[in-house]
Amino acid sequence: MKKISVLAILMATFGANAAMYDADKFRNEILTGVDMISARATIDDTPIVAPGELGREVYEIEGAVVADDIRMYIPTSMYVRMGGGLNLGFATSNAKFNGTEYESSGSYTTQIGLGWNLSSYVRTEVDFQESTFKFSDLDARQATYQTIGGMLYFDFARRYVQTGDITRRRTFVPFMGIGAGFGVYDFEGMGGADGFVIATPRATLGFNIMFTDLIGIDVAYQYQMMTGNGFGWDVRAGGVDNISNIMASIRMNF
């Protein structure tokens, strides 16, 4: 009997609520739900016109931020580098000829490299360098080096910084690098040393300035310790010689 009474009370309450619920209100509620579903479908189907600027509207505050000042930087995975440098005679070993030493003068290096950006701090690179050495008071003699090297670079500041959905690029980033190389050398002319050479260690210290998101310039000091060569003419192969250059190159990211 108790169960029947409880059921009767529940049915009465439900009937009262149903009577109070307006039919027009119910229809409006259904239509509103349909409109929301349609709107969401429209949003989801809308193609992203500028993925690089996705989320910028979140940071647009009236009177505080100008929309044109907000731009997302998309980090790249690889780059190429091309350039050259001048040899520092005072920081380079002297070449020997007929028992006399001659300082490097008017010497230069060209370089091309392919690099990979491993993170915001670290990158690695494979490069080819060709060096031409000339010497003071020894106009008729010169030497050439061709080396292939591998470098690991560490940036002293993050190349890009992420804040929420926005990634910003740094314009100035100092860096250092360490690596090694190998190749061949030739002190041209009779009695000139030539053969195989190992550049280890090869070290650099410099800075990068980015002009755009993709193009910048590197300026660096490069040191190479050449092992296994005779530096000059009428000299025995072997030993260690030091070579220093100031390098400048264009870096193009992609």
XYZ file of C-alpha atoms in Angstrom:
254
model
C 0.000 0.000 0.000
C 2.918 2.279 0.841
C 4.455 1.640 -2.604
C 1.245 2.631 -4.353
C 1.025 5.856 -2.312
C 4.628 6.863 -3.126
C 4.070 6.166 -6.817
C 0.915 8.264 -6.807
C 2.743 11.188 -5.180
C 5.584 11.027 -7.755
C 3.135 10.916 -10.675
C 1.263 13.894 -9.284
C 4.472 15.901 -8.884
C 5.644 15.061 -12.431
C 2.254 16.014 -13.823
C 2.326 19.331 -12.033
C 5.815 20.132 -13.378
C 4.805 19.105 -16.879
C 1.782 21.353 -16.701
C 4.000 24.249 -15.585
C 6.519 23.658 -18.467
C 5.525 25.868 -21.375
C 5.404 24.191 -24.817
C 6.788 27.290 -26.569
C 9.722 27.370 -24.182
C 10.443 23.731 -24.986
C 10.435 24.428 -28.732
C 12.747 27.440 -28.298
C 15.144 25.330 -26.293
C 15.292 22.699 -29.041
C 15.882 25.341 -31.724
C 18.651 26.962 -29.654
C 20.403 23.604 -29.321
C 20.179 23.004 -33.071
C 21.656 26.480 -33.766
C 24.583 25.796 -31.427
C 25.342 22.490 -33.139
C 25.190 24.179 -36.552
C 27.486 26.990 -35.395
C 30.032 24.552 -34.004
C 30.021 22.560 -37.211
C 30.655 25.756 -39.127
C 33.596 26.656 -36.877
C 35.115 23.182 -37.089
C 34.822 23.131 -40.879
C 36.405 26.569 -41.349
C 39.953 26.220 -42.769
C 42.794 27.921 -40.903
C 43.939 30.725 -43.184
C 47.117 31.658 -41.291
C 48.329 28.833 -39.029
C 51.393 30.873 -38.041
C 49.152 33.421 -36.337
C 46.747 30.963 -34.707
C 45.713 32.201 -31.290
C 46.649 35.851 -31.821
C 43.059 36.955 -31.193
C 43.427 35.692 -27.625
C 46.077 38.373 -27.028
C 44.231 41.224 -28.698
C 43.020 43.497 -25.910
C 41.305 46.691 -26.911
C 43.460 49.708 -26.149
C 46.401 47.570 -24.965
C 47.717 45.506 -27.841
C 47.722 46.338 -31.529
C 46.914 43.273 -33.617
C 49.695 43.948 -36.134
C 52.316 43.817 -33.365
C 51.533 40.182 -32.552
C 53.201 37.621 -34.774
C 53.945 33.985 -34.119
C 57.444 32.693 -34.962
C 57.608 29.085 -36.159
C 61.007 27.478 -35.336
C 62.824 25.836 -38.246
C 64.540 22.457 -38.227
C 67.461 23.079 -40.642
C 69.656 25.816 -42.100
C 72.462 26.415 -44.590
C 75.409 28.702 -43.969
C 77.754 30.318 -46.508
C 80.574 32.758 -45.962
C 84.249 33.203 -45.364
C 86.869 34.749 -43.172
C 90.308 36.276 -42.813
C 93.228 34.539 -41.202
C 94.764 36.101 -38.097
C 98.487 35.968 -38.814
C 99.566 36.805 -35.262
C 97.493 33.883 -33.899
C 98.587 31.378 -36.583
C 101.762 29.288 -36.657
C 104.565 30.565 -38.877
C 105.473 28.638 -42.013
C 109.095 27.520 -42.325
C 111.168 27.896 -45.493
C 114.946 27.355 -45.687
C 115.230 27.631 -41.938
C 113.364 30.963 -41.786
C 109.840 31.476 -40.410
C 107.216 33.532 -42.263
C 103.976 34.894 -40.814
C 100.664 34.320 -42.569
C 99.549 37.438 -44.461
C 96.554 38.005 -46.736
C 95.232 34.489 -46.061
C 91.521 33.684 -46.214
C 88.955 30.895 -45.872
C 85.606 30.126 -47.538
C 82.941 27.957 -45.946
C 79.594 26.266 -46.651
C 77.652 24.274 -44.071
C 74.404 22.390 -43.483
C 72.965 22.503 -39.983
C 70.195 21.004 -37.867
C 68.441 22.896 -35.042
C 68.114 20.258 -32.320
C 66.491 22.578 -29.760
C 66.267 26.235 -28.805
C 69.784 25.929 -27.322
C 71.613 23.274 -29.362
C 72.372 22.741 -33.058
C 74.801 20.646 -35.063
C 76.436 21.255 -38.419
C 78.509 19.622 -41.154
C 80.664 21.991 -43.198
C 83.315 22.230 -45.907
C 86.127 24.779 -45.700
C 88.803 25.744 -48.180
C 91.704 27.902 -46.991
C 94.364 29.744 -48.965
C 97.510 30.757 -47.084
C 99.941 33.428 -48.184
C 102.987 34.606 -46.279
C 104.718 37.913 -45.686
C 108.018 38.367 -47.545
C 107.345 35.134 -49.444
C 105.247 36.246 -52.416
C 106.009 33.292 -54.673
C 104.751 30.660 -52.226
C 101.313 29.749 -50.881
C 99.439 26.822 -49.363
C 95.887 25.436 -49.559
C 93.725 23.399 -47.197
C 90.430 21.591 -47.862
C 88.652 20.152 -44.825
C 85.302 18.615 -43.917
C 84.189 19.094 -40.333
C 81.426 18.445 -37.859
C 80.439 20.906 -35.132
C 78.137 20.967 -32.107
C 76.950 24.479 -31.217
C 75.541 25.743 -27.918
C 73.643 29.043 -27.824
C 74.022 31.164 -24.684
C 70.413 32.379 -25.000
C 67.296 30.673 -26.315
C 66.875 31.339 -30.018
C 63.120 31.471 -29.467
C 60.959 31.912 -26.371
C 57.411 30.581 -26.054
C 54.767 32.479 -24.076
C 51.418 30.733 -24.187
C 50.499 30.222 -27.836
C 52.964 32.872 -29.047
C 56.609 32.030 -29.888
C 58.977 34.985 -30.181
C 62.384 34.960 -31.893
C 65.501 36.558 -30.413
C 67.436 38.950 -32.631
C 70.878 38.591 -30.982
C 72.201 35.218 -29.763
C 75.834 34.565 -28.702
C 77.124 31.013 -29.174
C 80.084 28.667 -28.913
C 80.936 25.506 -30.849
C 83.251 22.538 -30.571
C 84.075 19.863 -33.133
C 86.681 18.378 -35.441
C 87.601 18.128 -39.104
C 89.847 16.320 -41.519
C 91.185 16.918 -45.008
C 94.216 17.510 -47.175
C 96.782 20.311 -47.463
C 99.388 21.354 -49.994
C 102.275 23.797 -49.597
C 102.644 24.476 -53.301
C 106.018 24.311 -54.958
C 109.164 22.218 -54.654
C 109.791 20.891 -51.182
C 106.341 21.854 -49.894
C 104.665 19.704 -47.261
C 101.422 18.029 -48.256
C 99.215 15.157 -47.196
C 96.442 14.332 -44.715
C 95.549 16.621 -41.821
C 93.239 16.410 -38.800
C 91.735 19.576 -37.323
C 91.049 18.674 -33.718
C 89.871 20.429 -31.786
C 88.055 22.996 -33.889
C 86.366 25.625 -31.714
C 84.343 28.771 -32.355
C 83.027 31.652 -30.283
C 80.717 34.257 -31.778
C 77.225 35.667 -32.166
C 74.240 35.482 -34.507
C 72.061 38.420 -35.606
C 68.734 37.602 -37.272
C 67.386 40.113 -39.811
C 64.169 38.175 -40.466
C 62.663 34.904 -39.226
C 64.733 33.012 -41.795
C 67.873 35.036 -42.607
C 70.679 36.170 -40.326
C 74.446 36.607 -40.075
C 77.040 34.769 -37.946
C 80.279 36.416 -36.852
C 82.767 34.228 -34.991
C 86.358 33.537 -34.053
C 87.477 30.072 -35.200
C 90.452 28.134 -33.851
C 91.840 24.934 -35.385
C 94.690 22.784 -34.123
C 96.158 21.032 -37.186
C 97.775 17.689 -36.416
C 99.868 15.570 -38.754
C 101.188 18.189 -41.155
C 104.428 19.969 -41.876
C 103.723 23.692 -41.928
C 105.929 25.048 -44.690
C 108.628 23.914 -47.095
C 111.571 21.586 -46.490
C 109.940 20.521 -43.215
C 109.134 17.114 -41.855
C 105.492 15.993 -41.764
C 104.103 15.766 -38.266
C 103.646 17.987 -35.259
C 100.959 20.472 -34.342
C 100.209 23.916 -35.800
C 97.587 26.476 -34.833
C 95.314 28.350 -37.241
C 92.965 31.196 -36.270
C 90.334 32.971 -38.375
C 87.625 35.587 -38.022
C 84.598 34.218 -39.882
C 81.415 35.878 -41.196
C 78.607 33.967 -42.903
C 74.965 34.220 -43.924
C 72.646 31.741 -42.205
C 69.420 30.821 -44.022
C 66.877 28.752 -42.082
C 64.335 26.448 -43.666
